[in-house]
mmCIF file of C-alpha atoms in Angstrom:
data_model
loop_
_atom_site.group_PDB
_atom_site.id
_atom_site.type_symbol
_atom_site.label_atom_id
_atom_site.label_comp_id
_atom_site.label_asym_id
_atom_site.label_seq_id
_atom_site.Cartn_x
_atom_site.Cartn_y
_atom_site.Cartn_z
ATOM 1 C CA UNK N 536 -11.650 5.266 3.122
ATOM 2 C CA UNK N 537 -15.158 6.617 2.517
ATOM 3 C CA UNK N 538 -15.776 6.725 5.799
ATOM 4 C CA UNK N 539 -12.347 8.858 6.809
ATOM 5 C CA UNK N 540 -13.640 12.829 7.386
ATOM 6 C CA UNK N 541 -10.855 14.741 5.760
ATOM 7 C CA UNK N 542 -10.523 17.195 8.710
ATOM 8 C CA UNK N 543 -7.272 18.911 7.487
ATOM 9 C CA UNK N 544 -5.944 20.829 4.313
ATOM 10 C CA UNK N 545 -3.444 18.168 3.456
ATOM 11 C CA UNK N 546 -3.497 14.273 3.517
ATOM 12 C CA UNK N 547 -1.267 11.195 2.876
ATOM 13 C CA UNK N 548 -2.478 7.971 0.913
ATOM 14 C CA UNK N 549 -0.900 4.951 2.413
ATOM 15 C CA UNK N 550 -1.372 1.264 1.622
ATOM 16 C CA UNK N 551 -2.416 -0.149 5.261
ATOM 17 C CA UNK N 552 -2.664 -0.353 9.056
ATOM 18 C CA UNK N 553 0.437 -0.873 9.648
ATOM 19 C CA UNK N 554 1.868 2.608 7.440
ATOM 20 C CA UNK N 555 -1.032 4.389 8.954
ATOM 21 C CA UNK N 556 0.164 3.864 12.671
ATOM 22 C CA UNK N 557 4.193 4.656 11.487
ATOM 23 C CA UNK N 558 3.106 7.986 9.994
ATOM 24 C CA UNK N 559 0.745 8.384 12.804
ATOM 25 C CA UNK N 560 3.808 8.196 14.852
ATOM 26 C CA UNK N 561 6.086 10.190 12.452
ATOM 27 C CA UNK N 562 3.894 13.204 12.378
ATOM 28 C CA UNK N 563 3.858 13.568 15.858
ATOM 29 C CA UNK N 564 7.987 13.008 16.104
ATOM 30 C CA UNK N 565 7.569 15.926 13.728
ATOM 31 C CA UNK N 566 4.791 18.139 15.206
ATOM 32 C CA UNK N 567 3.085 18.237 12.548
ATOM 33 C CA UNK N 568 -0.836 17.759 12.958
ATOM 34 C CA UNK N 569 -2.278 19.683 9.586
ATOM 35 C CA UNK N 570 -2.330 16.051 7.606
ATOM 36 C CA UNK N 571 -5.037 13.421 7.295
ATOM 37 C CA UNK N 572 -3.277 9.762 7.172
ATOM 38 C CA UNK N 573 -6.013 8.023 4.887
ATOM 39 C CA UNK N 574 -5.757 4.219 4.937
ATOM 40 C CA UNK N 575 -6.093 2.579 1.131
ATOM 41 C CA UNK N 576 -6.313 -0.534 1.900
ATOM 42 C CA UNK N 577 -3.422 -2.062 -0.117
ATOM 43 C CA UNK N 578 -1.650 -1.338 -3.205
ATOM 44 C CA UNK N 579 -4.260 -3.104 -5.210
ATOM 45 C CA UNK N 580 -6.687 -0.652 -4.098
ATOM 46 C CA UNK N 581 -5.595 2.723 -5.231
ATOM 47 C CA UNK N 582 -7.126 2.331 -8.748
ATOM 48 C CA UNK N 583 -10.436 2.191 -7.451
ATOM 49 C CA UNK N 584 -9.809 4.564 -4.026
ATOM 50 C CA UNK N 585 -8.049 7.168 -5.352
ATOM 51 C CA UNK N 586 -10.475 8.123 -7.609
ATOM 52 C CA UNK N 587 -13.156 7.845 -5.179
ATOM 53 C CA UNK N 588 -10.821 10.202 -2.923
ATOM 54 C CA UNK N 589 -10.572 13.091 -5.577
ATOM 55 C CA UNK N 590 -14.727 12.698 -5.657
ATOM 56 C CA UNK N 591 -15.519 13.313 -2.166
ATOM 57 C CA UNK N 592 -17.036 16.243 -1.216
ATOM 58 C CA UNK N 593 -14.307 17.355 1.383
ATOM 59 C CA UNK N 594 -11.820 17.092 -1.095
ATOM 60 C CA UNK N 595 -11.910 20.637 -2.233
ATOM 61 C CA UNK N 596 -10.178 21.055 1.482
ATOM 62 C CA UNK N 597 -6.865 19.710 -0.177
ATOM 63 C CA UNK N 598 -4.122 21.828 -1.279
ATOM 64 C CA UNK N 599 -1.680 19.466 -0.525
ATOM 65 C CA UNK N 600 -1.616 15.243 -0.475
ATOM 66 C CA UNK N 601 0.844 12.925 -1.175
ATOM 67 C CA UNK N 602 0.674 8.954 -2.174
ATOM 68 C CA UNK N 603 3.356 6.976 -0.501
ATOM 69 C CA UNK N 604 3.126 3.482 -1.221
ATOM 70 C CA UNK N 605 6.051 0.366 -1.330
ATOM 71 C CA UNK N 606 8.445 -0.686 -4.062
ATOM 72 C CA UNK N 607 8.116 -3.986 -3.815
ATOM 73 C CA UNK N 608 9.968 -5.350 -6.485
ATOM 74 C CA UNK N 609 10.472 -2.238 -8.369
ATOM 75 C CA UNK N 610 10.646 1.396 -7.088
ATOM 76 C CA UNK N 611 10.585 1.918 -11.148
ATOM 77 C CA UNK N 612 7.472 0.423 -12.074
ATOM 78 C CA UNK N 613 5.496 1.353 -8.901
ATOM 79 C CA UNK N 614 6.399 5.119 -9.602
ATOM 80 C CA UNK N 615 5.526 4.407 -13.033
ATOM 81 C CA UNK N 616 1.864 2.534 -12.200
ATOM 82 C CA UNK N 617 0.937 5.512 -9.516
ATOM 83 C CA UNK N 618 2.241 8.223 -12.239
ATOM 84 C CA UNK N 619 -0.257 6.985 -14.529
ATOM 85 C CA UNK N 620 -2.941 7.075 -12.202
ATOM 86 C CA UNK N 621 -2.372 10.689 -11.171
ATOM 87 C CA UNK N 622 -2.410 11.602 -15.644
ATOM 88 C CA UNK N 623 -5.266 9.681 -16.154
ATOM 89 C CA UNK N 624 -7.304 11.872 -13.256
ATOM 90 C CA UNK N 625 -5.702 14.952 -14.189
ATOM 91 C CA UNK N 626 -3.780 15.347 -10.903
ATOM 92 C CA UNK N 627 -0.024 16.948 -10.569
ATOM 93 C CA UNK N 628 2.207 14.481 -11.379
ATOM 94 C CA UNK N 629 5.882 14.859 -10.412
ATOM 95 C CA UNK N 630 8.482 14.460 -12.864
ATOM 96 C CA UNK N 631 10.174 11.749 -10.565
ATOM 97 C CA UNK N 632 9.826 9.390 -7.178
ATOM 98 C CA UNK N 633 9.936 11.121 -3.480
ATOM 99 C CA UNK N 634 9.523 14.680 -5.132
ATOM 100 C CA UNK N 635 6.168 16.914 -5.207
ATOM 101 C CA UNK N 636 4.647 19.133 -8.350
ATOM 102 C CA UNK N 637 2.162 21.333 -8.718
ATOM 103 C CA UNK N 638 -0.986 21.919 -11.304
ATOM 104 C CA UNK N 639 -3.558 24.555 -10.509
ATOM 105 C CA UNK N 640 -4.328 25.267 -6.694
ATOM 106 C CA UNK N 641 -3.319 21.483 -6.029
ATOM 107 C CA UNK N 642 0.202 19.856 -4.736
ATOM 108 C CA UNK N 643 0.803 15.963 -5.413
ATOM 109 C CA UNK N 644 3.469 14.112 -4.465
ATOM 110 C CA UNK N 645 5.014 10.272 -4.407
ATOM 111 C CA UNK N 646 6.967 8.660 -2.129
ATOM 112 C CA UNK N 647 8.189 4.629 -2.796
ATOM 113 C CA UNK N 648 9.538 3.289 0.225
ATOM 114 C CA UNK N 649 11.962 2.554 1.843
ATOM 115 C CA UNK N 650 13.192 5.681 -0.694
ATOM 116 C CA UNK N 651 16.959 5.116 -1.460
ATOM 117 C CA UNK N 652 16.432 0.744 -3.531
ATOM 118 C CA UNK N 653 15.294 -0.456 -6.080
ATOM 119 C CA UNK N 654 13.193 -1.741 -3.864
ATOM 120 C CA UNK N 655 11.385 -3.082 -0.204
ATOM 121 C CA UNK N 656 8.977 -1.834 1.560
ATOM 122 C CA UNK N 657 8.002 -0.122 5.008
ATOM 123 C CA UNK N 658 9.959 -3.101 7.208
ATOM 124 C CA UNK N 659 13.357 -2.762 5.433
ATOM 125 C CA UNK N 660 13.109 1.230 6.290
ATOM 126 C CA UNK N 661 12.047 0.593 9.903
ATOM 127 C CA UNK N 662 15.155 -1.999 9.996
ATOM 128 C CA UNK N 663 17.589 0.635 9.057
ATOM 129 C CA UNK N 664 16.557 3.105 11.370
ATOM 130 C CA UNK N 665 17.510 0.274 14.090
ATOM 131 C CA UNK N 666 21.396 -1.107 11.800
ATOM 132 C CA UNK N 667 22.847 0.046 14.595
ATOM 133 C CA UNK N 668 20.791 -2.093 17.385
ATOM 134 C CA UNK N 669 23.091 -4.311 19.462
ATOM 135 C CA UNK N 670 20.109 -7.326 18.574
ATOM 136 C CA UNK N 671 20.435 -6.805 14.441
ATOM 137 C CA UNK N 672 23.908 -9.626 14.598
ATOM 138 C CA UNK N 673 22.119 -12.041 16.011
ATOM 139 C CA UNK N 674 18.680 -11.458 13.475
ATOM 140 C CA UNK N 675 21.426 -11.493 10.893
ATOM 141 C CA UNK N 676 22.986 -15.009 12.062
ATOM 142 C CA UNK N 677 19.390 -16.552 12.847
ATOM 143 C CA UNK N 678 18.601 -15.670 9.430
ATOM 144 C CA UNK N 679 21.752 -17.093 7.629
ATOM 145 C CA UNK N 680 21.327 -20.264 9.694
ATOM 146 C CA UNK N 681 17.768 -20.614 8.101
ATOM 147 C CA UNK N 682 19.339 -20.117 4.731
ATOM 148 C CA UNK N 683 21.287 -23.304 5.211
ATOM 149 C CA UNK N 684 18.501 -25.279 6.485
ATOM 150 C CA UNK N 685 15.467 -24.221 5.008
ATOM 151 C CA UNK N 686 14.690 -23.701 0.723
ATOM 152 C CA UNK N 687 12.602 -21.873 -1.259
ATOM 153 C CA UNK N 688 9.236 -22.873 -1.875
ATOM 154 C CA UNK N 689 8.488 -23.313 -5.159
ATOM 155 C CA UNK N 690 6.115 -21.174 -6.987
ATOM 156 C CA UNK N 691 4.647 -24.403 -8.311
ATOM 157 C CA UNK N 692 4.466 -26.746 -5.263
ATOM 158 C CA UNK N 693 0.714 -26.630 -2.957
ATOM 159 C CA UNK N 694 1.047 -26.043 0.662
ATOM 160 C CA UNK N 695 2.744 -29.260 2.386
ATOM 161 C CA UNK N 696 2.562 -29.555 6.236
ATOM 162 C CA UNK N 697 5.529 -32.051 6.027
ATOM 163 C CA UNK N 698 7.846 -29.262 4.098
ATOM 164 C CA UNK N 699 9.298 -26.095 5.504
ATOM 165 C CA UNK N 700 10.338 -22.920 3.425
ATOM 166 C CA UNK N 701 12.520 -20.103 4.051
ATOM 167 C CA UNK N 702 10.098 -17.029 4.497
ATOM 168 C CA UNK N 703 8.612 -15.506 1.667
ATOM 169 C CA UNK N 704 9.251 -11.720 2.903
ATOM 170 C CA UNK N 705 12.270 -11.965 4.530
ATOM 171 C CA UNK N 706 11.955 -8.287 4.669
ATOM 172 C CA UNK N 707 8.120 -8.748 7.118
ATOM 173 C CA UNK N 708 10.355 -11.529 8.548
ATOM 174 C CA UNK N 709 13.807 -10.034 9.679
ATOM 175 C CA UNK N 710 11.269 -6.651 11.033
ATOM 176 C CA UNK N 711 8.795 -9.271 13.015
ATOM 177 C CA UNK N 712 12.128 -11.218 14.292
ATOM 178 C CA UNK N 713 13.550 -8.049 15.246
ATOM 179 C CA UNK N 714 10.648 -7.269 16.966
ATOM 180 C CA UNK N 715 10.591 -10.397 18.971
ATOM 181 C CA UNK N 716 13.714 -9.610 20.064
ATOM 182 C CA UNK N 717 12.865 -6.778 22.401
ATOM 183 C CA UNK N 718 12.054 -7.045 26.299
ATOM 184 C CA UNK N 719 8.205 -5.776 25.595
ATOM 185 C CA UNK N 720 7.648 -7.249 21.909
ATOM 186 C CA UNK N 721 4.903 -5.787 19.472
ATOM 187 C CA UNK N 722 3.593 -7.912 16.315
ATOM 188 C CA UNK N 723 3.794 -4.988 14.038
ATOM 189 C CA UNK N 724 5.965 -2.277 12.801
ATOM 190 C CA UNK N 725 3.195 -0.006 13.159
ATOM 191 C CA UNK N 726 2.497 -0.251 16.648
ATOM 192 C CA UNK N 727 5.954 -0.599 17.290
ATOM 193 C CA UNK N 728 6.294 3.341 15.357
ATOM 194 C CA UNK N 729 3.311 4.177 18.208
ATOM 195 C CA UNK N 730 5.153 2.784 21.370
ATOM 196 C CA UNK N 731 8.494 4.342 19.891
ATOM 197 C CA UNK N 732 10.681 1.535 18.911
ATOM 198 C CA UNK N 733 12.323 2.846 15.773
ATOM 199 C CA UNK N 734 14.366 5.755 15.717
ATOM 200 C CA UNK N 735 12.879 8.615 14.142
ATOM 201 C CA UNK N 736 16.532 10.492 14.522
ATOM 202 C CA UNK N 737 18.389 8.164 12.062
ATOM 203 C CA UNK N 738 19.725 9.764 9.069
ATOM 204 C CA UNK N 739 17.958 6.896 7.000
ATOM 205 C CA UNK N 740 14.961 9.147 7.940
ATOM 206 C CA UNK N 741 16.212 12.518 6.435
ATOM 207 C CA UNK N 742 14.936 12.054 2.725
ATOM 208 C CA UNK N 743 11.667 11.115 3.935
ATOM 209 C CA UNK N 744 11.217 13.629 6.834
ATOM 210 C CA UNK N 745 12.454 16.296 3.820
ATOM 211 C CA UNK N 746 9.308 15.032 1.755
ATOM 212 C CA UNK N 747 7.203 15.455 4.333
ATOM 213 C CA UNK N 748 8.064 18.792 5.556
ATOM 214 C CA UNK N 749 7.237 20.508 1.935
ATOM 215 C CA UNK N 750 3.776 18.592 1.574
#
C-alpha cells in the first residue's frame, strides 16, 4: 500500500486483487472517478496497514474513505474487529455495518460483504448479481452431485493425494465454476468485474451502490 499515491480526496480499503479490480469496475459502472481503490493485502493485514494509511503524508487529502472488507463467517464479529480498529486510532466509527459517520473534517465508513448475511464474501455477491443466469441450474446440480460423492476434509487429517474433499469455499468454488461456464472464461471475479461479466444493474447491487454514492 505504501507505494499507492493517494491522488484523490476519497479512498476505499479493500482486502485484495481481486476486490480491487470489482470496484475498479464498479466505479466506472458508476462514473465515479474521485476515489482511490487501495489494495490491503488481506484481512489479516489491516491492523498493521491501516495505521500506516492514516500516517502517510497524503493522507491529509482524505475527507472521505471507507473499509469494505468480507464477512466470512461472521458479518458480526468482522464489523466488530474493524470497529475497534477505527476507536483505537481515533477515526469515525459508525454506529453499525454498511453505514458512514463522521468525527471532525473526516468521513469513515464499513461495508461487510456481500451486505445483506450473516455472512460470505465478494463471490457469493458477484453470484447473485448473475441468480438469474440460464448456467446457475446446472452449477447448482454439479455442485449437489459433488455433495453426494465427495466429504469434508477433516480439520485434523494431512493432505492425502489418494483422498478427495468437497471444496473448502464452496462460495470461491460455485463463482470459479460459474466462471468456467462462460464461452470466454476468466479465473477471477475480478477480472471478470473488468471484462463486464456481472451485472452491475441487479437490485442485489442497490445497498452497496447506496454506500458508495454518500462516501
Amino acid at each position: 500500500m505504501a507505494n499507492e499515491q493517494l491522488t484523490k480526496t476519497k479512498a476505499i480499503l479493500v482486502e485484495g486483487k481481486d476486490e480491487q479490480n470489482f470496484f475498479t469496475a464498479l466505479f466506472k459502472y458508476l462514473q465515479r472517478d474521485d476515489v482511490d481503490i487501495i489494495l490491503v493485502g488481506g484481512k489479516e493485514n489491516f491492523k498493521n496497514e491501516f495505521p500506516a494509511f492514516l500516517k502517510r503524508p497524503d493522507f491529509y487529502k482524505i475527507t472521505s474513505y471507507a473499509i469494505v472488507v468480507d464477512a466470512d463467517s461472521s458479518s458480526t464479529n468482522t464489523f466488530q474487529s474493524i470497529s475497534d480498529l477505527l476507536k483505537k486510532h481515533n477515526q469515525p466509527v459508525p454506529n453499525k455495518l454498511n453505514e458512514h459517520t463522521s468525527q471532525g473534517n473526516k468521513q469513515a465508513g464499513v461495508y461487510i460483504m456481500p451486505g445483506d448475511l450473516d455472512n460470505g464474501m465478494l463471490e457469493d455477491l458477484c453470484l447473485k448479481t448473475v441468480a438469474d443466469h440460464p448456467a446457475m441450474p446446472c452449477l447448482d446440480d454439479y455442485f449437489s452431485g459433488l455433495r453426494e460423492v465427495l466429504t469434508e476434509k477433516p480439520e485434523s487429517n494431512t493432505k492425502d493425494p489418494r483422498r478427495y474433499y468437497f471444496p473448502k469455499n464452496l462460495s470461491k468454488a460455485k463463482a470459479l465454476g460459474f466462471l468456467a461456464a462462460l464461452h470466454e472464461p476468466f479465473s477471477s471475479v475480478g477480472l471478470a468485474a473488468i471484462n463486464g461479466y456481472w451485472n452491475f444493474e441487479h437490485s442485489s447491487l442497490e445497498e452497496l451502490k447506496a454506500f458508495l454514492q454518500k462516501l
